[in-house]
Amino acid sequence: MKLIDTLPEVFESFNEQRKNSFITALQMKEQGIPFVGVFCTYLPQEIPMAMGAAVVGLCSMSGETIPDAEKDLPRNLCPLIKSSYGFAKTDKCPFFYFSDLIVGETTCDGKKKMYEYLAEFKPVYVMELPNSQSSDALELWKKEVIRFKEKLEQHFGTVITEEQVRQAVRLKNAERAALRDFYSLMKLNPAPMLGQDLYKVLYGSTFKFDKEALIKEMQELTAKVRAEYDPQNSPLKGRPRVLVTGSPIGGVTEKVIRALEDNGAQVVVFENCSGAKSIDEDVDADAADIYDALARRYLNIGCSCMTPNPNRIRLMNRLIDEYQVDAVVEVILQACHTYNVESLGIRRFVTGEKKLPYISVETDYSTSDTGQLNTRMAAFVEMI
Ligand code: BJ8
């Protein structure tokens, strides 16, 4: 669908961003800029940013290397874990290759056990993330944030000052604000773009290493979308508005978004990682203890690896109201037990408290369920 003449091109350039930044990454490596590879939204990116490192996400979204991974790992494991391990094992991911240090956290069981094998290919450091958000958990996580800073200092032979951390916090807050302003455009009704295009931008933005440039680009894009917004003639008028939640999506799993939008719905907000879950909250840059502020902000993230996990409900509750959501779709990656078990609570909240339709779909990185997804989403959209 063509929305506004010049915008699809911009969205496509974000879609290609991961690939396009391979060359930039190589040039940065040649200039001696360290790369830190990460796997999770809980990682306080401000710490590596404070020493001038580039931070790159290594979660893989393609099924290409899963057969290689399955030679070592169980088949009934989450595709994100298998695919990420497969790319490392086969050396097919340039970002993995460029990473001087890989940092993981103790989130779900499959991921944390996979890190043990990943260490055979690269230096790996694992942060001990508590699985609850109590005050004891906060104390432990704060110690882990400081221990991470010390690990980077020792590994890269550098010193990270408190002032550098504060500057990184300010920059990251500005990046989050620019991304938030962009996705908040979807509060407009009708929405000014398709959810698939919004996702391309959010995902692509994580591969832009020059944060100042990214902030400027996001501000310009937000202004452009706003300027070209024409609610009267919008082809998206009257579409049911959907919130997407669940496991991280991207790559092949965007098939769910396409199935929804091809059948007449409109995804207006992503609650999951790459969406509001990772961007919604800022770090208090003026806090007396900056490590405490970082620990608080990151521990607050409402991922299903936390128990209990009230912050996911809190965020969803607000997003459903702010984005005038008509229905909720939960995407669960195959064998992702935490999201799968938590889906009962999410269903109860959405259908009971918010009185909205809800559906959950379990999928993987193959395209074999595309037809079935299409049928299910068509029936769901019809029902809304
Ligand atoms: S903050 S969602 S990035 S842990 S790997 S939990 S899909 S079985 S990725 Fe995640 Fe951090 Fe949470 Fe976000 Fe399930 Fe797969 Fe585990 Fe996964």
GROMACS .gro file of C-alpha atoms and ligand atoms in nm:
model
  401
    1MET     CA    1   0.000   0.000   0.000
    2LYS     CA    2   0.122   0.347  -0.085
    3LEU     CA    3   0.054   0.595   0.188
    4ILE     CA    4   0.241   0.912   0.128
    5ASP     CA    5   0.465   0.930  -0.174
    6THR     CA    6   0.802   0.996  -0.015
    7LEU     CA    7   0.764   0.807   0.309
    8PRO     CA    8   0.782   0.443   0.193
    9GLU     CA    9   1.136   0.509   0.070
   10VAL     CA   10   1.242   0.643   0.410
   11PHE     CA   11   1.086   0.342   0.585
   12GLU     CA   12   1.267   0.110   0.344
   13SER     CA   13   1.601   0.276   0.421
   14PHE     CA   14   1.546   0.191   0.790
   15ASN     CA   15   1.452  -0.161   0.686
   16GLU     CA   16   1.789  -0.199   0.517
   17GLN     CA   17   1.971  -0.034   0.805
   18ARG     CA   18   2.111  -0.351   0.962
   19LYS     CA   19   2.277  -0.453   0.635
   20ASN     CA   20   2.388  -0.100   0.553
   21SER     CA   21   2.563  -0.055   0.883
   22PHE     CA   22   2.803  -0.347   0.824
   23ILE     CA   23   3.036  -0.114   0.633
   24THR     CA   24   3.005   0.162   0.894
   25ALA     CA   25   3.084  -0.092   1.163
   26LEU     CA   26   3.393  -0.206   0.974
   27GLN     CA   27   3.512   0.155   0.940
   28MET     CA   28   3.453   0.213   1.311
   29LYS     CA   29   3.653  -0.100   1.395
   30GLU     CA   30   3.939   0.026   1.181
   31GLN     CA   31   3.934   0.349   1.382
   32GLY     CA   32   3.976   0.141   1.699
   33ILE     CA   33   3.621   0.189   1.833
   34PRO     CA   34   3.533  -0.107   2.057
   35PHE     CA   35   3.213  -0.306   1.991
   36VAL     CA   36   3.000  -0.459   2.263
   37GLY     CA   37   2.747  -0.717   2.145
   38VAL     CA   38   2.429  -0.748   2.350
   39PHE     CA   39   2.122  -0.969   2.366
   40CYS     CA   40   1.871  -0.799   2.588
   41THR     CA   41   1.681  -0.482   2.673
   42TYR     CA   42   1.794  -0.511   3.037
   43LEU     CA   43   2.151  -0.426   2.940
   44PRO     CA   44   2.232  -0.070   3.056
   45GLN     CA   45   2.376   0.051   2.726
   46GLU     CA   46   2.489   0.375   2.888
   47ILE     CA   47   2.785   0.196   3.050
   48PRO     CA   48   2.959   0.086   2.725
   49MET     CA   49   2.849   0.413   2.561
   50ALA     CA   50   3.031   0.601   2.839
   51MET     CA   51   3.365   0.458   2.721
   52GLY     CA   52   3.287   0.543   2.357
   53ALA     CA   53   3.198   0.187   2.255
   54ALA     CA   54   2.938   0.098   1.994
   55VAL     CA   55   2.661  -0.124   2.126
   56VAL     CA   56   2.506  -0.368   1.884
   57GLY     CA   57   2.212  -0.607   1.924
   58LEU     CA   58   2.293  -0.968   1.837
   59CYS     CA   59   1.946  -1.125   1.871
   60SER     CA   60   1.895  -1.296   1.538
   61MET     CA   61   1.563  -1.292   1.358
   62SER     CA   62   1.626  -1.535   1.074
   63GLY     CA   63   1.592  -1.911   1.046
   64GLU     CA   64   1.900  -1.942   0.824
   65THR     CA   65   2.137  -2.083   1.084
   66ILE     CA   66   1.890  -2.286   1.289
   67PRO     CA   67   1.987  -2.622   1.127
   68ASP     CA   68   2.349  -2.560   1.230
   69ALA     CA   69   2.242  -2.463   1.580
   70GLU     CA   70   2.028  -2.775   1.614
   71LYS     CA   71   2.339  -2.990   1.576
   72ASP     CA   72   2.439  -2.861   1.921
   73LEU     CA   73   2.120  -2.738   2.087
   74PRO     CA   74   1.781  -2.904   2.143
   75ARG     CA   75   1.531  -2.862   1.861
   76ASN     CA   76   1.248  -2.759   2.094
   77LEU     CA   77   1.427  -2.441   2.198
   78CYS     CA   78   1.323  -2.082   2.124
   79PRO     CA   79   1.419  -1.986   1.764
   80LEU     CA   80   1.575  -1.660   1.881
   81ILE     CA   81   1.825  -1.853   2.093
   82LYS     CA   82   1.898  -2.114   1.826
   83SER     CA   83   1.933  -1.857   1.552
   84SER     CA   84   2.163  -1.631   1.757
   85TYR     CA   85   2.384  -1.924   1.851
   86GLY     CA   86   2.380  -2.049   1.491
   87PHE     CA   87   2.502  -1.715   1.356
   88ALA     CA   88   2.786  -1.715   1.609
   89LYS     CA   89   2.882  -2.075   1.535
   90THR     CA   90   2.885  -2.032   1.159
   91ASP     CA   91   3.048  -1.688   1.179
   92LYS     CA   92   2.778  -1.549   0.950
   93CYS     CA   93   2.691  -1.239   1.155
   94PRO     CA   94   2.934  -0.951   1.094
   95PHE     CA   95   2.824  -0.783   1.417
   96PHE     CA   96   2.911  -1.093   1.616
   97TYR     CA   97   3.244  -1.102   1.436
   98PHE     CA   98   3.310  -0.733   1.516
   99SER     CA   99   3.212  -0.764   1.884
  100ASP     CA  100   3.508  -0.747   2.121
  101LEU     CA  101   3.294  -0.858   2.411
  102ILE     CA  102   2.952  -1.021   2.425
  103VAL     CA  103   2.734  -0.939   2.722
  104GLY     CA  104   2.438  -1.149   2.830
  105GLU     CA  105   2.208  -1.150   3.131
  106THR     CA  106   2.044  -1.428   3.327
  107THR     CA  107   1.698  -1.377   3.177
  108CYS     CA  108   1.534  -1.698   3.051
  109ASP     CA  109   1.688  -2.041   3.108
  110GLY     CA  110   1.755  -2.119   2.743
  111LYS     CA  111   1.940  -1.795   2.681
  112LYS     CA  112   2.158  -1.812   2.989
  113LYS     CA  113   2.264  -2.172   2.919
  114MET     CA  114   2.335  -2.083   2.555
  115TYR     CA  115   2.586  -1.817   2.671
  116GLU     CA  116   2.802  -2.095   2.818
  117TYR     CA  117   2.855  -2.234   2.467
  118LEU     CA  118   2.883  -1.893   2.306
  119ALA     CA  119   3.193  -1.840   2.516
  120GLU     CA  120   3.367  -2.099   2.296
  121PHE     CA  121   3.364  -1.847   2.010
  122LYS     CA  122   3.408  -1.507   2.180
  123PRO     CA  123   3.473  -1.351   2.521
  124VAL     CA  124   3.136  -1.357   2.698
  125TYR     CA  125   3.038  -1.177   3.016
  126VAL     CA  126   2.708  -1.250   3.189
  127MET     CA  127   2.531  -1.005   3.421
  128GLU     CA  128   2.330  -1.164   3.695
  129LEU     CA  129   1.983  -1.022   3.648
  130PRO     CA  130   1.751  -1.094   3.942
  131ASN     CA  131   1.413  -1.239   3.844
  132SER     CA  132   1.211  -1.013   4.073
  133GLN     CA  133   1.187  -0.638   4.133
  134SER     CA  134   1.216  -0.630   4.513
  135SER     CA  135   1.446  -0.392   4.704
  136ASP     CA  136   1.695  -0.677   4.757
  137ALA     CA  137   1.686  -0.744   4.383
  138LEU     CA  138   1.755  -0.378   4.317
  139GLU     CA  139   2.056  -0.385   4.547
  140LEU     CA  140   2.195  -0.690   4.365
  141TRP     CA  141   2.129  -0.538   4.022
  142LYS     CA  142   2.300  -0.213   4.119
  143LYS     CA  143   2.608  -0.412   4.221
  144GLU     CA  144   2.589  -0.591   3.886
  145VAL     CA  145   2.576  -0.260   3.697
  146ILE     CA  146   2.891  -0.146   3.879
  147ARG     CA  147   3.058  -0.485   3.828
  148PHE     CA  148   2.980  -0.452   3.455
  149LYS     CA  149   3.149  -0.110   3.446
  150GLU     CA  150   3.454  -0.261   3.616
  151LYS     CA  151   3.457  -0.552   3.372
  152LEU     CA  152   3.460  -0.310   3.077
  153GLU     CA  153   3.741  -0.107   3.237
  154GLN     CA  154   3.948  -0.420   3.289
  155HIS     CA  155   3.869  -0.579   2.951
  156PHE     CA  156   3.937  -0.266   2.747
  157GLY     CA  157   4.210  -0.118   2.972
  158THR     CA  158   4.024   0.207   3.030
  159VAL     CA  159   3.862   0.414   3.303
  160ILE     CA  160   3.494   0.506   3.297
  161THR     CA  161   3.419   0.817   3.500
  162GLU     CA  162   3.088   0.906   3.661
  163GLU     CA  163   3.068   1.215   3.442
  164GLN     CA  164   3.104   1.003   3.127
  165VAL     CA  165   2.821   0.779   3.250
  166ARG     CA  166   2.599   1.084   3.312
  167GLN     CA  167   2.673   1.216   2.963
  168ALA     CA  168   2.584   0.878   2.813
  169VAL     CA  169   2.260   0.878   3.014
  170ARG     CA  170   2.170   1.221   2.875
  171LEU     CA  171   2.242   1.109   2.520
  172LYS     CA  172   2.045   0.786   2.559
  173ASN     CA  173   1.753   0.978   2.714
  174ALA     CA  174   1.754   1.211   2.412
  175GLU     CA  175   1.755   0.910   2.178
  176ARG     CA  176   1.463   0.755   2.368
  177ALA     CA  177   1.272   1.086   2.356
  178ALA     CA  178   1.320   1.112   1.978
  179LEU     CA  179   1.201   0.753   1.925
  180ARG     CA  180   0.906   0.805   2.160
  181ASP     CA  181   0.803   1.121   1.978
  182PHE     CA  182   0.810   0.923   1.656
  183TYR     CA  183   0.603   0.628   1.771
  184SER     CA  184   0.364   0.856   1.961
  185LEU     CA  185   0.247   0.976   1.617
  186MET     CA  186   0.043   0.656   1.618
  187LYS     CA  187  -0.184   0.812   1.880
  188LEU     CA  188  -0.334   1.001   1.586
  189ASN     CA  189  -0.656   0.848   1.460
  190PRO     CA  190  -0.641   0.738   1.181
  191ALA     CA  191  -0.278   0.639   1.229
  192PRO     CA  192  -0.036   0.812   0.992
  193MET     CA  193   0.147   0.494   0.885
  194LEU     CA  194   0.121   0.118   0.894
  195GLY     CA  195   0.253  -0.070   1.194
  196GLN     CA  196   0.493  -0.257   0.963
  197ASP     CA  197   0.654   0.074   0.869
  198LEU     CA  198   0.671   0.189   1.228
  199TYR     CA  199   0.846  -0.136   1.314
  200LYS     CA  200   1.100  -0.099   1.033
  201VAL     CA  201   1.203   0.237   1.176
  202LEU     CA  202   1.221   0.120   1.538
  203TYR     CA  203   1.422  -0.191   1.454
  204GLY     CA  204   1.646  -0.015   1.202
  205SER     CA  205   1.724   0.262   1.452
  206THR     CA  206   1.902   0.012   1.678
  207PHE     CA  207   2.170  -0.026   1.409
  208LYS     CA  208   2.248   0.345   1.383
  209PHE     CA  209   2.565   0.392   1.585
  210ASP     CA  210   2.590   0.769   1.563
  211LYS     CA  211   2.331   0.861   1.825
  212GLU     CA  212   2.340   1.237   1.759
  213ALA     CA  213   2.270   1.173   1.390
  214LEU     CA  214   1.994   0.925   1.476
  215ILE     CA  215   1.822   1.178   1.705
  216LYS     CA  216   1.829   1.440   1.429
  217GLU     CA  217   1.702   1.193   1.170
  218MET     CA  218   1.416   1.081   1.396
  219GLN     CA  219   1.314   1.441   1.466
  220GLU     CA  220   1.310   1.516   1.093
  221LEU     CA  221   1.113   1.202   1.014
  222THR     CA  222   0.858   1.281   1.287
  223ALA     CA  223   0.814   1.632   1.148
  224LYS     CA  224   0.780   1.497   0.793
  225VAL     CA  225   0.513   1.241   0.886
  226ARG     CA  226   0.325   1.508   1.080
  227ALA     CA  227   0.344   1.754   0.791
  228GLU     CA  228   0.217   1.501   0.538
  229TYR     CA  229  -0.059   1.366   0.762
  230ASP     CA  230  -0.393   1.392   0.587
  231PRO     CA  231  -0.662   1.230   0.804
  232GLN     CA  232  -0.947   1.306   0.561
  233ASN     CA  233  -0.793   1.110   0.275
  234SER     CA  234  -0.613   0.846   0.479
  235PRO     CA  235  -0.648   0.490   0.347
  236LEU     CA  236  -0.609   0.377   0.708
  237LYS     CA  237  -0.931   0.540   0.827
  238GLY     CA  238  -1.164   0.314   1.024
  239ARG     CA  239  -0.921   0.026   1.073
  240PRO     CA  240  -0.934  -0.152   1.410
  241ARG     CA  241  -0.635  -0.046   1.620
  242VAL     CA  242  -0.415  -0.323   1.758
  243LEU     CA  243  -0.151  -0.340   2.032
  244VAL     CA  244   0.116  -0.607   1.981
  245THR     CA  245   0.285  -0.763   2.284
  246GLY     CA  246   0.486  -1.076   2.369
  247SER     CA  247   0.829  -1.211   2.272
  248PRO     CA  248   1.059  -0.994   2.059
  249ILE     CA  249   0.959  -0.986   1.693
  250GLY     CA  250   1.139  -0.885   1.377
  251GLY     CA  251   1.256  -1.054   1.057
  252VAL     CA  252   1.034  -1.350   0.972
  253THR     CA  253   0.799  -1.292   1.267
  254GLU     CA  254   0.684  -0.967   1.110
  255LYS     CA  255   0.459  -1.209   0.919
  256VAL     CA  256   0.210  -1.169   1.206
  257ILE     CA  257   0.199  -0.790   1.160
  258ARG     CA  258   0.158  -0.831   0.786
  259ALA     CA  259  -0.121  -1.087   0.834
  260LEU     CA  260  -0.304  -0.841   1.060
  261GLU     CA  261  -0.261  -0.542   0.835
  262ASP     CA  262  -0.329  -0.732   0.511
  263ASN     CA  263  -0.663  -0.825   0.666
  264GLY     CA  264  -0.763  -0.470   0.743
  265ALA     CA  265  -0.631  -0.405   1.096
  266GLN     CA  266  -0.378  -0.141   1.199
  267VAL     CA  267  -0.100  -0.205   1.450
  268VAL     CA  268  -0.066   0.121   1.641
  269VAL     CA  269   0.173   0.028   1.917
  270PHE     CA  270   0.434  -0.235   2.001
  271GLU     CA  271   0.464  -0.308   2.370
  272ASN     CA  272   0.742  -0.566   2.324
  273CYS     CA  273   1.120  -0.518   2.297
  274SER     CA  274   1.216  -0.281   2.012
  275GLY     CA  275   0.895  -0.099   2.105
  276ALA     CA  276   0.775   0.069   2.423
  277LYS     CA  277   0.925  -0.191   2.660
  278SER     CA  278   1.275  -0.072   2.581
  279ILE     CA  279   1.206   0.296   2.512
  280ASP     CA  280   0.928   0.411   2.743
  281GLU     CA  281   1.125   0.504   3.054
  282ASP     CA  282   1.422   0.739   3.097
  283VAL     CA  283   1.708   0.731   3.347
  284ASP     CA  284   1.726   1.015   3.600
  285ALA     CA  285   2.043   1.188   3.475
  286ASP     CA  286   2.057   1.416   3.781
  287ALA     CA  287   2.021   1.146   4.045
  288ALA     CA  288   2.274   1.170   4.327
  289ASP     CA  289   2.380   0.810   4.256
  290ILE     CA  290   2.381   0.750   3.880
  291TYR     CA  291   2.439   0.374   3.915
  292ASP     CA  292   2.135   0.349   4.138
  293ALA     CA  293   1.931   0.544   3.880
  294LEU     CA  294   2.047   0.312   3.602
  295ALA     CA  295   1.974   0.000   3.807
  296ARG     CA  296   1.624   0.124   3.894
  297ARG     CA  297   1.532   0.213   3.538
  298TYR     CA  298   1.651  -0.112   3.384
  299LEU     CA  299   1.517  -0.341   3.657
  300ASN     CA  300   1.175  -0.181   3.603
  301ILE     CA  301   1.142  -0.339   3.256
  302GLY     CA  302   0.833  -0.556   3.242
  303CYS     CA  303   0.966  -0.875   3.081
  304SER     CA  304   0.805  -1.211   3.153
  305CYS     CA  305   1.131  -1.336   3.303
  306MET     CA  306   1.032  -1.130   3.611
  307THR     CA  307   0.802  -1.281   3.869
  308PRO     CA  308   0.564  -1.128   3.943
  309ASN     CA  309   0.563  -0.894   3.646
  310PRO     CA  310   0.326  -0.605   3.725
  311ASN     CA  311   0.512  -0.352   3.512
  312ARG     CA  312   0.408  -0.522   3.189
  313ILE     CA  313   0.042  -0.485   3.283
  314ARG     CA  314   0.100  -0.127   3.397
  315LEU     CA  315   0.260  -0.030   3.066
  316MET     CA  316  -0.002  -0.213   2.859
  317ASN     CA  317  -0.281  -0.049   3.054
  318ARG     CA  318  -0.147   0.297   2.973
  319LEU     CA  319  -0.069   0.217   2.608
  320ILE     CA  320  -0.416   0.069   2.548
  321ASP     CA  321  -0.574   0.394   2.667
  322GLU     CA  322  -0.330   0.636   2.505
  323TYR     CA  323  -0.341   0.466   2.164
  324GLN     CA  324  -0.719   0.398   2.165
  325VAL     CA  325  -0.654   0.028   2.117
  326ASP     CA  326  -0.941  -0.197   2.001
  327ALA     CA  327  -0.768  -0.536   2.037
  328VAL     CA  328  -0.448  -0.701   2.163
  329VAL     CA  329  -0.238  -0.959   1.978
  330GLU     CA  330   0.031  -1.149   2.163
  331VAL     CA  331   0.312  -1.306   1.961
  332ILE     CA  332   0.494  -1.584   2.141
  333LEU     CA  333   0.804  -1.747   2.004
  334GLN     CA  334   0.791  -2.124   2.008
  335ALA     CA  335   0.918  -2.270   2.338
  336CYS     CA  336   0.929  -1.928   2.505
  337HIS     CA  337   0.791  -2.059   2.831
  338THR     CA  338   0.783  -1.736   3.029
  339TYR     CA  339   0.573  -1.545   2.774
  340ASN     CA  340   0.364  -1.853   2.705
  341VAL     CA  341   0.275  -1.906   3.072
  342GLU     CA  342   0.224  -1.533   3.132
  343SER     CA  343  -0.023  -1.514   2.841
  344LEU     CA  344  -0.303  -1.639   3.069
  345GLY     CA  345  -0.259  -1.334   3.294
  346ILE     CA  346  -0.240  -1.105   2.991
  347ARG     CA  347  -0.555  -1.256   2.842
  348ARG     CA  348  -0.738  -1.210   3.174
  349PHE     CA  349  -0.625  -0.849   3.198
  350VAL     CA  350  -0.714  -0.760   2.837
  351THR     CA  351  -1.050  -0.936   2.816
  352GLY     CA  352  -1.153  -0.888   3.180
  353GLU     CA  353  -1.027  -0.549   3.290
  354LYS     CA  354  -1.000  -0.375   2.953
  355LYS     CA  355  -1.291  -0.562   2.791
  356LEU     CA  356  -1.107  -0.599   2.461
  357PRO     CA  357  -1.055  -0.893   2.224
  358TYR     CA  358  -0.726  -1.081   2.267
  359ILE     CA  359  -0.551  -1.351   2.070
  360SER     CA  360  -0.215  -1.520   2.119
  361VAL     CA  361  -0.017  -1.684   1.842
  362GLU     CA  362   0.282  -1.910   1.885
  363THR     CA  363   0.521  -1.897   1.593
  364ASP     CA  364   0.881  -1.950   1.486
  365TYR     CA  365   1.126  -1.832   1.222
  366SER     CA  366   0.985  -2.045   0.941
  367THR     CA  367   0.729  -1.938   0.685
  368SER     CA  368   0.534  -2.265   0.703
  369ASP     CA  369   0.254  -2.115   0.914
  370THR     CA  370   0.201  -1.803   0.700
  371GLY     CA  371  -0.125  -1.935   0.545
  372GLN     CA  372  -0.261  -2.046   0.881
  373LEU     CA  373  -0.166  -1.714   1.041
  374ASN     CA  374  -0.343  -1.531   0.766
  375THR     CA  375  -0.665  -1.728   0.824
  376ARG     CA  376  -0.652  -1.679   1.200
  377MET     CA  377  -0.580  -1.306   1.177
  378ALA     CA  378  -0.854  -1.257   0.917
  379ALA     CA  379  -1.107  -1.422   1.153
  380PHE     CA  380  -0.978  -1.218   1.448
  381VAL     CA  381  -0.997  -0.886   1.263
  382GLU     CA  382  -1.349  -0.974   1.150
  383MET     CA  383  -1.445  -1.031   1.511
  384ILE     CA  384  -1.311  -0.693   1.631
  385BJ8     S1  385   1.371  -0.798   2.805
  385BJ8     S2  386   1.189  -1.018   2.598
  385BJ8     S3  387   1.517  -0.908   2.509
  385BJ8     S4  388   1.467  -1.138   2.784
  385BJ8     S5  389   1.517  -1.579   2.436
  385BJ8     S6  390   1.261  -1.478   2.671
  385BJ8     S7  391   1.185  -1.513   2.326
  385BJ8     S8  392   1.264  -1.800   2.522
  385BJ8     S9  393   1.429  -1.245   2.428
  385BJ8    FE1  394   1.400  -1.093   2.576
  385BJ8    FE2  395   1.533  -0.931   2.731
  385BJ8    FE3  396   1.289  -1.006   2.796
  385BJ8    FE4  397   1.324  -0.840   2.593
  385BJ8    FE5  398   1.152  -1.604   2.525
  385BJ8    FE6  399   1.335  -1.674   2.353
  385BJ8    FE7  400   1.397  -1.646   2.610
  385BJ8    FE8  401   1.346  -1.438   2.467
   0.00000   0.00000   0.00000
